[in-house]
Short mmCIF file of C-alpha atoms (C1' of nucleotides) in Angstrom, two decimals:
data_model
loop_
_atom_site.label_atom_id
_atom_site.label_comp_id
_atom_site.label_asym_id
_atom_site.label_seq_id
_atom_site.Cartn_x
_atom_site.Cartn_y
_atom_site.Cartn_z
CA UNK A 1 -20.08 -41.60 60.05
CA UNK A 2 -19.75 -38.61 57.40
CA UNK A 3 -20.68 -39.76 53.83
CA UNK A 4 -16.92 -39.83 52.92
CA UNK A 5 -15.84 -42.52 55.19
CA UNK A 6 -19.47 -44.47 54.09
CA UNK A 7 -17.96 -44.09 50.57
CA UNK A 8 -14.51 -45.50 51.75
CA UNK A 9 -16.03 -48.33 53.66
CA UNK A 10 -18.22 -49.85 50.75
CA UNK A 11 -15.85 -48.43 47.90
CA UNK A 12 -18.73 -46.49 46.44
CA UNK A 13 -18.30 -43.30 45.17
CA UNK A 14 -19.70 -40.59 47.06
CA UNK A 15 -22.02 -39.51 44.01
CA UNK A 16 -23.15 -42.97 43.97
CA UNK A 17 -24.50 -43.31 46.95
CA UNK A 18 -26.13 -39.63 46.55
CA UNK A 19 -27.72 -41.30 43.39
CA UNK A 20 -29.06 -44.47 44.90
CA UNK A 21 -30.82 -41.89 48.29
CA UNK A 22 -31.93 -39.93 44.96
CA UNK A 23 -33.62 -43.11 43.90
CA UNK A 24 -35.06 -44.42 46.88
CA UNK A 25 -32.94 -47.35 47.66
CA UNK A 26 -31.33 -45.83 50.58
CA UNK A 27 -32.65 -43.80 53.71
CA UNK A 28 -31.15 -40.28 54.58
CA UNK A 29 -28.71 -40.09 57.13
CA UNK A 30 -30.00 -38.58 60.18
CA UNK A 31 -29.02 -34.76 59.77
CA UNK A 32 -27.36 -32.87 62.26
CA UNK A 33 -27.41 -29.57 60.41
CA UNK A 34 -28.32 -28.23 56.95
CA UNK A 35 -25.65 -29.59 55.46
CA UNK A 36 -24.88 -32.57 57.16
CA UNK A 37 -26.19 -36.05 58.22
CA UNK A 38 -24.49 -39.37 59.95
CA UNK A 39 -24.80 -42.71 58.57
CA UNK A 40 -24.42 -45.83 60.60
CA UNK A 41 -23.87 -49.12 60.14
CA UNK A 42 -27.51 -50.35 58.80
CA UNK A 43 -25.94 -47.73 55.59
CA UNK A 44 -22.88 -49.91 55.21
CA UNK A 45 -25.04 -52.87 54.74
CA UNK A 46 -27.66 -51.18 52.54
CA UNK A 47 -24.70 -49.81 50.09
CA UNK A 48 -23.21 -53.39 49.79
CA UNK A 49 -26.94 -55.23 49.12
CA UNK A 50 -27.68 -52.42 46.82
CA UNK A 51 -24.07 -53.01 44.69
CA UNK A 52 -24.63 -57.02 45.38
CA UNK A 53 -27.73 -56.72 44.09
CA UNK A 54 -27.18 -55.11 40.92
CA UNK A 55 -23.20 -56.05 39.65
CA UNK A 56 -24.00 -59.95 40.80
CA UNK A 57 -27.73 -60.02 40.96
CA UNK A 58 -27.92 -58.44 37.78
CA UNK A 59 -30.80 -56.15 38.91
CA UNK A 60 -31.49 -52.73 37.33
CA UNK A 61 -32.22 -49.66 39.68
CA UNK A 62 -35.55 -49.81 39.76
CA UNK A 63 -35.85 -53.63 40.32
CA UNK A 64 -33.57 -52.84 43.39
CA UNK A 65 -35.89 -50.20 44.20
CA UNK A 66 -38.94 -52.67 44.24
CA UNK A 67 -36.93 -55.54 46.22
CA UNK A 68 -35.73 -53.63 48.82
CA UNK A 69 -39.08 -52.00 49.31
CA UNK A 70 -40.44 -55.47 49.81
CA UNK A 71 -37.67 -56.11 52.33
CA UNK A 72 -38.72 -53.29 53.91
CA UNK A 73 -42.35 -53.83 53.89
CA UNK A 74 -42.46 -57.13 55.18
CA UNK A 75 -44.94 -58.42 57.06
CA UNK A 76 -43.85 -61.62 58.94
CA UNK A 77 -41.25 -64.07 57.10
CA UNK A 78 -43.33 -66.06 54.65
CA UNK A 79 -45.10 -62.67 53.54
CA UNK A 80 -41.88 -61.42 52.72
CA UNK A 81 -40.49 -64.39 51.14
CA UNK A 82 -43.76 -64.15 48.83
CA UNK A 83 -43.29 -60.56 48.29
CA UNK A 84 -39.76 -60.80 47.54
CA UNK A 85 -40.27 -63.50 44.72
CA UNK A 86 -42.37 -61.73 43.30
CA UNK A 87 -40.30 -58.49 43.38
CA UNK A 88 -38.00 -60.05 41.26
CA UNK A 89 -37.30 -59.71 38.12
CA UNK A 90 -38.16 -62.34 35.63
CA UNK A 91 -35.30 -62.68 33.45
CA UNK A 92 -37.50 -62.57 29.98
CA UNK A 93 -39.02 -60.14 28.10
CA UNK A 94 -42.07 -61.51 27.59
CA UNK A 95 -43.48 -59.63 24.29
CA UNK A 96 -46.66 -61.50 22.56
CA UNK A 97 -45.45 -61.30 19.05
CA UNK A 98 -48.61 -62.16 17.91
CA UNK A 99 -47.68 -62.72 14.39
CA UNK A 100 -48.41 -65.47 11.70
CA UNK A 101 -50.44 -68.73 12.84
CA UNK A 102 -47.57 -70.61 13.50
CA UNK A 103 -46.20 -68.17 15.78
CA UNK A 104 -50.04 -68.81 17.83
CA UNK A 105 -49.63 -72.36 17.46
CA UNK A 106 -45.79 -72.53 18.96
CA UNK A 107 -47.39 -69.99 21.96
CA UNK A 108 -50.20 -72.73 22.90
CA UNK A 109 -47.85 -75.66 22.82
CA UNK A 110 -45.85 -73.59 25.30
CA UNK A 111 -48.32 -72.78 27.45
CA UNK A 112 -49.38 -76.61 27.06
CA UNK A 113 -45.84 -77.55 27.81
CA UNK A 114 -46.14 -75.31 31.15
CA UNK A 115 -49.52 -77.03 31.90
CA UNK A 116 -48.41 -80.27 31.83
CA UNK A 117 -45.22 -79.65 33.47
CA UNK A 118 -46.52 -78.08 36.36
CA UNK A 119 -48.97 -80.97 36.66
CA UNK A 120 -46.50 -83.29 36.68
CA UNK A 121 -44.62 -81.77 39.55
CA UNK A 122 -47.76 -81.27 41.11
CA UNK A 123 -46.38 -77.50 41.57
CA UNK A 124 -49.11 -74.26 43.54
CA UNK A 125 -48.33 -71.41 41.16
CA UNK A 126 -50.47 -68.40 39.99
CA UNK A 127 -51.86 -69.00 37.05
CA UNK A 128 -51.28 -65.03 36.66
CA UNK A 129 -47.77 -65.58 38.07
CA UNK A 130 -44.67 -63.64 36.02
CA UNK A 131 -42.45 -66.85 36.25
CA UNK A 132 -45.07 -68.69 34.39
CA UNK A 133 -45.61 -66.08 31.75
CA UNK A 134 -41.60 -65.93 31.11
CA UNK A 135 -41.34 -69.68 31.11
CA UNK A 136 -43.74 -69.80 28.37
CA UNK A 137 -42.05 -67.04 26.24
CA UNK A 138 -38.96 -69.13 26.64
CA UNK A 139 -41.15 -72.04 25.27
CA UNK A 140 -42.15 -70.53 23.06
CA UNK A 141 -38.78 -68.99 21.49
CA UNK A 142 -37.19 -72.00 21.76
CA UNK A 143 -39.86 -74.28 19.90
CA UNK A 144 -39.61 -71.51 16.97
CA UNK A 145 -35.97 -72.69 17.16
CA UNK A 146 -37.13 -76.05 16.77
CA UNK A 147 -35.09 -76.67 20.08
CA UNK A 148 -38.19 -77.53 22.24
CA UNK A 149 -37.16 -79.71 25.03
CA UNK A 150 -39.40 -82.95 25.33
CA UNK A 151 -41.69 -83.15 28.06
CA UNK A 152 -40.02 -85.78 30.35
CA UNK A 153 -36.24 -83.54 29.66
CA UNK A 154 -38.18 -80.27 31.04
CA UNK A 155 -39.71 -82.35 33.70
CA UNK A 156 -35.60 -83.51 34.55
CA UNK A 157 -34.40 -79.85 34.68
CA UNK A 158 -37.76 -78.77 37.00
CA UNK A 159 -36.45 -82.01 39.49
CA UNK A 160 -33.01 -80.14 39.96
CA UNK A 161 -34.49 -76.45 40.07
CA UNK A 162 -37.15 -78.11 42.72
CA UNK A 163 -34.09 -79.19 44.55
CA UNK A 164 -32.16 -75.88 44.57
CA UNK A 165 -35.46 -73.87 45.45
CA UNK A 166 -35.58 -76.26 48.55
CA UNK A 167 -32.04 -75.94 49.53
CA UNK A 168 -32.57 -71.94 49.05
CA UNK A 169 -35.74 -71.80 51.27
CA UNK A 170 -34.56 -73.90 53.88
CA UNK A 171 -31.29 -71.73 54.14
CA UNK A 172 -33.92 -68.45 53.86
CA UNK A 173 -35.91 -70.19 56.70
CA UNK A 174 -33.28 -70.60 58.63
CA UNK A 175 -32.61 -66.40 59.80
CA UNK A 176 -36.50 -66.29 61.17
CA UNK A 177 -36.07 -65.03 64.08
CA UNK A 178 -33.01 -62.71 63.14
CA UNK A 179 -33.64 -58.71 62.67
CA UNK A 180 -32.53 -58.82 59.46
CA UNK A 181 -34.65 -61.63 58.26
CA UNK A 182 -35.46 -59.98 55.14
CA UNK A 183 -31.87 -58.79 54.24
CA UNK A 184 -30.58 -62.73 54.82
CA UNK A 185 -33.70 -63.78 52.36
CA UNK A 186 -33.51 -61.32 49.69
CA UNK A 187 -29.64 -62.44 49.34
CA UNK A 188 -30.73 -66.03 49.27
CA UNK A 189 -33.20 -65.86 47.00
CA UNK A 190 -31.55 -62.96 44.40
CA UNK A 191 -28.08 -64.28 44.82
CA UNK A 192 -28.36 -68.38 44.27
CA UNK A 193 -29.36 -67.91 40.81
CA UNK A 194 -25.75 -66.02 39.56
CA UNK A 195 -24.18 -68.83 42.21
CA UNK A 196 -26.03 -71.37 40.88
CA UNK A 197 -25.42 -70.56 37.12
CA UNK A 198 -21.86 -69.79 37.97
CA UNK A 199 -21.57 -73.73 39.30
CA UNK A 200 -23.43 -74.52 36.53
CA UNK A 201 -20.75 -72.80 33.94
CA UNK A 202 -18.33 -74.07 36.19
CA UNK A 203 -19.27 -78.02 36.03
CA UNK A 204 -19.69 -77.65 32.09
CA UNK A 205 -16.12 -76.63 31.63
CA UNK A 206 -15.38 -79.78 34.07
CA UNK A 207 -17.67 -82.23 31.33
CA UNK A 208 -16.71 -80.40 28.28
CA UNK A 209 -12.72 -81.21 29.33
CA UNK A 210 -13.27 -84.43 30.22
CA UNK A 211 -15.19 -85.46 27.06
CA UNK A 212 -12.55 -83.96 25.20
CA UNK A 213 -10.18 -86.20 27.10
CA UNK A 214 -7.36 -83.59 26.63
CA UNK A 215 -7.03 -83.02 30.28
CA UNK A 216 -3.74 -80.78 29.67
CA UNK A 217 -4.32 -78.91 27.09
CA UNK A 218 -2.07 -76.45 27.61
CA UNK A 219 -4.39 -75.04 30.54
CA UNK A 220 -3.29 -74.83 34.14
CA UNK A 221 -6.02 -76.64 36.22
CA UNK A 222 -7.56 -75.72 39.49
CA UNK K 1 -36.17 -63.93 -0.10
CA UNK K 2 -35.88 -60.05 0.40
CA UNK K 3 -35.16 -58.28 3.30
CA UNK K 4 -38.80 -57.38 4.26
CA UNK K 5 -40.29 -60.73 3.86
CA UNK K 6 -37.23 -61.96 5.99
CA UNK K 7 -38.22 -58.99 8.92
CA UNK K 8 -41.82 -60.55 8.08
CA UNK K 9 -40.68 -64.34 9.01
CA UNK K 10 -39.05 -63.39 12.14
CA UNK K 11 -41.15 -60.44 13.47
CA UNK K 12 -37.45 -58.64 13.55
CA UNK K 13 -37.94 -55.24 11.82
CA UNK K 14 -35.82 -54.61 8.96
CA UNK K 15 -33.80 -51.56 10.27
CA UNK K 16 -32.88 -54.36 13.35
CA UNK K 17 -31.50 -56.81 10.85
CA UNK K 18 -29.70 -54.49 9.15
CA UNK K 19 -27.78 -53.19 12.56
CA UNK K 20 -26.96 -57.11 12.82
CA UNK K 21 -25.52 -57.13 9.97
CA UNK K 22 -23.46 -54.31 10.83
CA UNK K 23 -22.37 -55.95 13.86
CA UNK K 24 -21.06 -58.84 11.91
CA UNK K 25 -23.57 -61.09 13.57
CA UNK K 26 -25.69 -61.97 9.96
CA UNK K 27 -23.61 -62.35 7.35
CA UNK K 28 -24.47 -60.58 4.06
CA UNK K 29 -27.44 -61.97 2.05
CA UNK K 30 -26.16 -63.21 -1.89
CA UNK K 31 -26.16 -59.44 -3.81
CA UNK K 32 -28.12 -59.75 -7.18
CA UNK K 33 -27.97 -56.38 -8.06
CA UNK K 34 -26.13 -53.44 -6.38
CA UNK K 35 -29.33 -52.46 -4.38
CA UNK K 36 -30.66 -56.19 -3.96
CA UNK K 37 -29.48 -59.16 -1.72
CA UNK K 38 -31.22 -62.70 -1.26
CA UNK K 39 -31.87 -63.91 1.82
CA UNK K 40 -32.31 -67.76 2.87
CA UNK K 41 -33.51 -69.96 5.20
CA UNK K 42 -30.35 -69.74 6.93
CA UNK K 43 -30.70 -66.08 7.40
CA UNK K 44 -33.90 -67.17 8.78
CA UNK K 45 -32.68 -69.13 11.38
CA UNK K 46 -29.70 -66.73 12.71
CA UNK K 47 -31.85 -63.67 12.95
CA UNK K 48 -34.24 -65.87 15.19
CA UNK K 49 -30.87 -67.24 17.24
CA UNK K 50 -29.31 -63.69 17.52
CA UNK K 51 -33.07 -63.04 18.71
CA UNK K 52 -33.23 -65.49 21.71
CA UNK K 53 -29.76 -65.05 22.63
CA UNK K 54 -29.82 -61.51 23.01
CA UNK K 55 -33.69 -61.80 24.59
CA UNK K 56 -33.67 -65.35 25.89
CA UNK K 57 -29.88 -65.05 26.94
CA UNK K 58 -29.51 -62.05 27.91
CA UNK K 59 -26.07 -61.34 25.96
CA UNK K 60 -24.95 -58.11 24.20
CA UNK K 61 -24.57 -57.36 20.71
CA UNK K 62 -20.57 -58.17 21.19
CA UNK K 63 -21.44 -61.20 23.28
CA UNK K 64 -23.38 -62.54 20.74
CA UNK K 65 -21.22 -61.79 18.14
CA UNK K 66 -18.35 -63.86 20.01
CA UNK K 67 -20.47 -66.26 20.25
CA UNK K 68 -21.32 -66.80 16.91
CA UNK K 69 -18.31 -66.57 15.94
CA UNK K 70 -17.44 -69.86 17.82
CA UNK K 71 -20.22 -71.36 16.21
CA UNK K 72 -18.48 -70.59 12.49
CA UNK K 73 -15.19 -70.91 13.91
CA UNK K 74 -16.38 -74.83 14.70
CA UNK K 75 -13.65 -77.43 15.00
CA UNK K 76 -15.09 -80.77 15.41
CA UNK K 77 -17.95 -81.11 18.45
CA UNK K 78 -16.01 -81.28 21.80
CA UNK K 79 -13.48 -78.24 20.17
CA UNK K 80 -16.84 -76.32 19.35
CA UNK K 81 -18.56 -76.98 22.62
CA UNK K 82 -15.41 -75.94 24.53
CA UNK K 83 -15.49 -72.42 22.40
CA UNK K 84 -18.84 -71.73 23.30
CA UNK K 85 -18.60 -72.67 26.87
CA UNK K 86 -15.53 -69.63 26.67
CA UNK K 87 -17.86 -67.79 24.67
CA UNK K 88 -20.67 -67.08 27.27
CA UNK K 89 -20.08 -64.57 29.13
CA UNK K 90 -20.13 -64.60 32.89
CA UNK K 91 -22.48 -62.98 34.69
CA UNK K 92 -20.67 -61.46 37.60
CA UNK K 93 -18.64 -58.12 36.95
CA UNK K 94 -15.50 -59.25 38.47
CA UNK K 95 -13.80 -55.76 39.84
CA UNK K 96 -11.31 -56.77 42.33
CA UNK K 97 -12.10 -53.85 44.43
CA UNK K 98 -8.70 -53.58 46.34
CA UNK K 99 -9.80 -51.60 49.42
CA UNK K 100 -8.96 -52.30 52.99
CA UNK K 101 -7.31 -55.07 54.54
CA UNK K 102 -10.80 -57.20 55.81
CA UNK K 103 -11.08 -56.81 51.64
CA UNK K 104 -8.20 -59.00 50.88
CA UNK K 105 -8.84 -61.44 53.48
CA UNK K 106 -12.25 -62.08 51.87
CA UNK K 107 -10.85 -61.97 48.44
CA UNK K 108 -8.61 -65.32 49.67
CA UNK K 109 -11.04 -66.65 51.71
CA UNK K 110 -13.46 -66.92 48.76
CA UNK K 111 -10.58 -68.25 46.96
CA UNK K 112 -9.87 -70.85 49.29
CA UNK K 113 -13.47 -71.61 49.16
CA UNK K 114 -13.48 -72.35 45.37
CA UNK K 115 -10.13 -74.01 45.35
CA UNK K 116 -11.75 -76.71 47.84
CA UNK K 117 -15.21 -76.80 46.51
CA UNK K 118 -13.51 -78.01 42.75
CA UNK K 119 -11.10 -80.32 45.11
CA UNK K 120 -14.42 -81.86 46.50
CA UNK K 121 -16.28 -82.80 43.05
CA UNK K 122 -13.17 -83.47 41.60
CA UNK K 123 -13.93 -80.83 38.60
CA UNK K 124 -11.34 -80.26 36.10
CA UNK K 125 -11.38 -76.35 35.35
CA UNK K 126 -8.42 -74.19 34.47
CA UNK K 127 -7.20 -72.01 36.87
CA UNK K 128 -7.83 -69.07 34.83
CA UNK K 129 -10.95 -69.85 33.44
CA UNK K 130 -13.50 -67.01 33.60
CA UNK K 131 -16.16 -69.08 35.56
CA UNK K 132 -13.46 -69.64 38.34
CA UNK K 133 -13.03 -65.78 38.40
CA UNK K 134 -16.41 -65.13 38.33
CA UNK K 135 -17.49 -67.52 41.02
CA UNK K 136 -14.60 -66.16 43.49
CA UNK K 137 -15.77 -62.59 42.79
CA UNK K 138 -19.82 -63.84 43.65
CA UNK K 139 -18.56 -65.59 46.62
CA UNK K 140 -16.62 -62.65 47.78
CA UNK K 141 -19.54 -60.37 47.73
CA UNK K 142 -21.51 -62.65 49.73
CA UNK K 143 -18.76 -62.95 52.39
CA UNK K 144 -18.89 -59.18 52.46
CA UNK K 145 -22.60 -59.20 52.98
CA UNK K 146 -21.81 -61.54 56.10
CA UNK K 147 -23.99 -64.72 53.81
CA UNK K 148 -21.25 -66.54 52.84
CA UNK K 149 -22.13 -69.90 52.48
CA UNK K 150 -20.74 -73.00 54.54
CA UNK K 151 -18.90 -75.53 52.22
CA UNK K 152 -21.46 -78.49 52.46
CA UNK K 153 -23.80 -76.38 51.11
CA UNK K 154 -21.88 -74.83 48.41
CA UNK K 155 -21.28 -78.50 47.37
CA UNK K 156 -25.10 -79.20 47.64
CA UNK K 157 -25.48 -76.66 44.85
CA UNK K 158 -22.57 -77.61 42.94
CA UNK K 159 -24.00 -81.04 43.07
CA UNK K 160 -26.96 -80.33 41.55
CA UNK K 161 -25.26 -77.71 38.93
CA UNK K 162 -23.45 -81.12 37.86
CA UNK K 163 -26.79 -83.00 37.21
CA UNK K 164 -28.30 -79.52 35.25
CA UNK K 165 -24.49 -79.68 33.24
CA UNK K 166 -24.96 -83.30 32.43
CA UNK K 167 -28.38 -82.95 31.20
CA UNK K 168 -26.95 -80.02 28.57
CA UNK K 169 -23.95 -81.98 27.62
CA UNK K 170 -26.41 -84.91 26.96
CA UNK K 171 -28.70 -83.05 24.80
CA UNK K 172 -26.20 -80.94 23.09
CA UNK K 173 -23.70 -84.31 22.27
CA UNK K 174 -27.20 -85.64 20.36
CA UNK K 175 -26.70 -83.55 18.13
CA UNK K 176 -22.98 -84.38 17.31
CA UNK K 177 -23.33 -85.89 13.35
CA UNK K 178 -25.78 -82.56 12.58
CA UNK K 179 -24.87 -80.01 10.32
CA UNK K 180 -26.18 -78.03 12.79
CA UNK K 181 -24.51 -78.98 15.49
CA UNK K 182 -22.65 -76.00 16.96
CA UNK K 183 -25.97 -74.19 16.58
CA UNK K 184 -27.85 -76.71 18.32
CA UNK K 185 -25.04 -76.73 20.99
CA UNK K 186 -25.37 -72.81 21.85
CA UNK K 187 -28.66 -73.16 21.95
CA UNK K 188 -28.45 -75.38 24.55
CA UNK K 189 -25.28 -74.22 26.69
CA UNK K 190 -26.66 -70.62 26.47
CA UNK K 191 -30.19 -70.80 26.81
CA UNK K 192 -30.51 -73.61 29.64
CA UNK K 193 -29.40 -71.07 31.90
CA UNK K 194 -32.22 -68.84 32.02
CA UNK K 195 -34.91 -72.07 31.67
CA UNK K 196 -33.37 -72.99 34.27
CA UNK K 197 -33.39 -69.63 36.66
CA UNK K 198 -37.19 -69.85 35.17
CA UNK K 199 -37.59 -73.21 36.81
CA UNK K 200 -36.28 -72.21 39.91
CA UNK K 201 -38.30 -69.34 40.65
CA UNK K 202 -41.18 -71.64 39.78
CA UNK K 203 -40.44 -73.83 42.28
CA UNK K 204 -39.70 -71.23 44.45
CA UNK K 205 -43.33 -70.01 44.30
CA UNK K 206 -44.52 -73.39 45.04
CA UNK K 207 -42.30 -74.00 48.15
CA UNK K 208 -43.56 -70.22 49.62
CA UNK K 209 -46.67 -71.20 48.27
CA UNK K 210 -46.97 -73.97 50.66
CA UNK K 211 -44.93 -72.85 53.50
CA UNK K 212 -47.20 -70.28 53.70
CA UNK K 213 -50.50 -72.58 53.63
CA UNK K 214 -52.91 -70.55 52.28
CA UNK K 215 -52.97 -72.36 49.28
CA UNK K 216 -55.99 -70.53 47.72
CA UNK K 217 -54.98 -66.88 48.56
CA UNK K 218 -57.13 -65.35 45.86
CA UNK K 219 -54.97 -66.54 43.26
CA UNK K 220 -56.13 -68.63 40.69
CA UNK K 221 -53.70 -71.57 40.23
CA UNK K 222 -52.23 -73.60 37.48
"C1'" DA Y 1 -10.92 -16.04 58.47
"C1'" DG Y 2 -10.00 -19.55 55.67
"C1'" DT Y 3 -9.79 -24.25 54.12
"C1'" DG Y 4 -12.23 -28.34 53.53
"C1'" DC Y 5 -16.04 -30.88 53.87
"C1'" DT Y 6 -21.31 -31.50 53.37
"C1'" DA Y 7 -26.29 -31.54 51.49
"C1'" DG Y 8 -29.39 -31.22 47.79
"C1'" DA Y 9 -30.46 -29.85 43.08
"C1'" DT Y 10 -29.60 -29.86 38.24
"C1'" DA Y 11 -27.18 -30.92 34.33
"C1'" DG Y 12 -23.97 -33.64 31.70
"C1'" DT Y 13 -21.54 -38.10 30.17
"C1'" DG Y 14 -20.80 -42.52 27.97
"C1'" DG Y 15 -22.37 -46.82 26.49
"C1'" DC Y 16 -25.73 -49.54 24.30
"C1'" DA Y 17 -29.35 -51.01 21.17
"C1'" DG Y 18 -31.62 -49.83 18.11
"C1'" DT Y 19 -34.19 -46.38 14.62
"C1'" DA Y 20 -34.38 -42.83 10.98
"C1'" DT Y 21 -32.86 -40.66 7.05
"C1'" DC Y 22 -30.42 -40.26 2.79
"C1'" DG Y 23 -28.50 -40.87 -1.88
"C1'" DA Y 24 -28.05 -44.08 -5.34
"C1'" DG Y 25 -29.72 -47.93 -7.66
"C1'" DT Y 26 -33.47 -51.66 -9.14
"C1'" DT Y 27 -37.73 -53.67 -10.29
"C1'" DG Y 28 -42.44 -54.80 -11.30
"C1'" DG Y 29 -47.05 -53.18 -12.83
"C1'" DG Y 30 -49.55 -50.33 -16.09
"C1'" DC H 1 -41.08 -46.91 -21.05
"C1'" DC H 2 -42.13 -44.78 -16.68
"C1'" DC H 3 -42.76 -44.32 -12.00
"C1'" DA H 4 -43.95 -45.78 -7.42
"C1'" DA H 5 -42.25 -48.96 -4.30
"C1'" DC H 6 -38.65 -51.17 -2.79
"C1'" DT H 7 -33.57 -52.15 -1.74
"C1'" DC H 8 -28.67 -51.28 -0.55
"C1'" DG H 9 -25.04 -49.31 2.52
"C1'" DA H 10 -23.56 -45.43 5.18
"C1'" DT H 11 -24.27 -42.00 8.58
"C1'" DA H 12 -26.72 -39.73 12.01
"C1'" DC H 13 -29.97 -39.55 15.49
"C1'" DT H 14 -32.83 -41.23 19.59
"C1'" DG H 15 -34.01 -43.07 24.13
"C1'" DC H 16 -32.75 -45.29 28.08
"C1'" DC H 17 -29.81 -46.16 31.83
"C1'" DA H 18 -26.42 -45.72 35.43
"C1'" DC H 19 -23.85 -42.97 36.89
"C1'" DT H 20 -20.73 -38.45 37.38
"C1'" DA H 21 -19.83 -33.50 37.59
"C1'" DT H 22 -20.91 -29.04 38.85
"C1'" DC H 23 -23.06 -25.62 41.45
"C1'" DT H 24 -24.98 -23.12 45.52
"C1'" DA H 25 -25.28 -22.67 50.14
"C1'" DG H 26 -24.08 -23.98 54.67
"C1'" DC H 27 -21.25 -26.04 58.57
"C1'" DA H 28 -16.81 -26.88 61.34
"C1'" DC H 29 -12.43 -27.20 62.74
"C1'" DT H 30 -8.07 -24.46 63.39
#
DNA sequence: AGTGCTAGATAGTGGCAGTATCGAGTTGGG
DNA sequence: CCCAACTCGATACTGCCACTATCTAGCACT
C-alpha cells in the first residue's frame, strides 16, 4: 500500500503521517526504491492508535512517542502493563510553588492526605511514583481553595477508581496471549479515562435534570 | 490590595493576571486613581480558581472564561449547576470524519451503543447534549481500533460513573445556601474529574503492582 | 517522453498562553 | 517638592506545539 491510499484509509493527511515517521511514532515503510516504500496493515493500525491516542487520549506527541515505545518494548504482559502506566502522562503539572508558609503547610497536609489514603486502601505504590506526586499537587491546590475533600469522601472516590482500575486490568488481562497484547492494553488503559469521564459527564447531566425536576425543559431526551 | 501583593498571594505573576483580565476572566479591581486599582479578597480567590481550572482542569483560557461566566451568570443552584455542567468542555474532539462506508457503519453502531447504554441506566440526557456527542465520537474510535467494548461492560463503567456523579452532586448541593455556591459547585464538577483520573491510575499501579508480585521491586513504597 | 506519484529535508503557518515593553499617570519617602 | 518605584492599559513580541507546504530528486506507468 502506497502512502496515499494509507492516508485515505485512516483519513490522515499524507503530511501527517510523514510528521508522526518524522517523530518516531511510526516505522518506515519497507522501501522498494529511493523514492518509494509499502505500508501494510500493522501502519493502518499504528495511524489510528497514534490519532486515538492523541484527539481522545488527549496525549501530546511526545507522550505518544514514549507510550508506544513502551508498547513496543515490552517485555512479557505485566512488564508492559507497568511500563505503560508509567508512560503515561499524569494529567497535573506538578510545580512546587514553594512560596509563603501556608503554601508549605497546605503541601504537607496533602501529602498527609495521600498517606493516609493510601493506607486506608491498603494500596503498593512508589513512593517516587508520578501519580502520587500529581495527586498531591491536586491536594494541595484544592486545600488552597479551601475545597479539600475530607478524608473518608477521598477514601469514597478511591473505592470507585479501585473499581474501574479492576474492571480495566481484567479487560487488559484478558488479550495475553494475543500478538498485539500491548496495542489491546495501551487502549485500555489510555482510553477508559476520556470513557470513563465522558460517563461521568454523562450521568451528571442525568442527576443535575432530575434534581431540577424539569424533565422537559425544552430539551429533546435520549 | 495592589496588583503585586495580589501576584504575591497567589504566586501568579502580575503580567499573568493582567492577561486574565484581558480575557474577561478577573474582573477589574476598584480604580482609585487613573494608574491605581484595589484588589480584594475576591480577586484573591478567582485568580487561584482560574489557576486550578486552567492547571488542575485542564481548560483553556476561553473554556474558563465560559465557565466563569456561568458561575456570574448564576440562577438559583440546580439552574447554576446545569450551566456549568454545559460549561465544561468535553474532552473528545468530535470530527465526524465522513470517509468510507465501514466509517458510517461504526459511526451508527456507536450510536446505537449509546442510545442503549442511557436506555439501560435509565439516564435522562438530551439528545444533543455535548457529552452524548462526545461519548459516540470516543466509542467510535474504539470500534475503529477493533476495542470496542461489549455493552455489559460499558454499563459496568457507567455504573460506577453514576456512584463518582452522585458523590459530586452530593458535595456540590452542600453548598446550596452559600454565597459561594456556584464557585464551590465548579470546583467540584470540574475538578473531580482529574482527582479522579488521579485515583485511577493510583489504583492502577497497585493492581500491576500486585499482578506482577514483586512487590518490593526496588521501589520504595508508600 | 511526459504526467503523476513518492521519499526525505527544510521551512512556514496558526493557535495558544503567556511575557515584555511602553507611555502616561501616581505615590510615598527624604 | 522631587524622584524613584510603582501602577494602569494597550500593543507587540516570544516560545511551544502540531501540523502543513514547498522543494529536490527519483521512480513508474502509458
Amino acid at each position: 500500500m502506497k502512502i496515499s491510499e494509507l492516508s485515505r484509509t485512516t483519513g490522515v493527511p499524507v503530511a501527517s503521517i510523514k510528521y508522526f515517521r518524522r517523530q518516531g511514532l511510526l516505522p518506515a515503510g519497507r522501501a522498494t526504491a529511493a523514492t518509494l516504500a509499502e505500508y501494510g496493515d500493522e501502519h493502518v493500525q499504528r495511524v489510528r492508535l497514534i490519532k486515538a491516542l492523541t484527539t481522545l487520549g488527549g496525549l501530546s506527541i511526545a507522550a505518544t512517542r514514549d507510550v508506544l515505545a513502551a508498547v513496543d518494548g515490552a517485555e512479557g504482559p505485566d512488564g508492559t502493563l507497568k511500563a505503560i502506566s508509567y508512560a503515561l502522562p499524569v494529567p497535573v503539572a506538578q510545580a512546587p510553588v514553594e512560596d509563603a508558609d501556608q503554601e508549605a503547610e497546605a503541601e504537607s497536609a496533602a501529602a498527609a492526605d495521600v498517606a493516609d489514603l493510601v493506607a486506608a486502601m491498603d494500596w503498593r505504590v512508589a513512593a517516587a511514583s508520578p501519580h502520587v506526586q500529581g495527586l498531591r499537587a491536586a491536594l494541595r491546590e484544592l486545600r488552597r481553595l479551601d475545597a479539600g475533600y475530607q478524608p473518608d469522601r477521598l477514601v469514597a472516590y478511591a473505592e470507585l477508581a479501585h473499581a474501574v482500575a479492576g474492571l480495566d486490568l481484567e479487560r487488559a488481562a484478558g488479550f495475553d496471549d494475543s500478538p498485539a497484547l500491548a496495542e489491546q492494553a495501551v487502549i485500555v488503559l489510555a482510553l477508559s479515562g476520556p470513557v470513563l469521564e465522558l460517563l461521568r459527564r454523562l450521568a451528571q447531566e442525568d442527576r443535575v435534570r432530575r434534581r431540577m425536576e424539569l424533565v422537559g425543559d425544552g430539551d429533546d431526551l435520549l
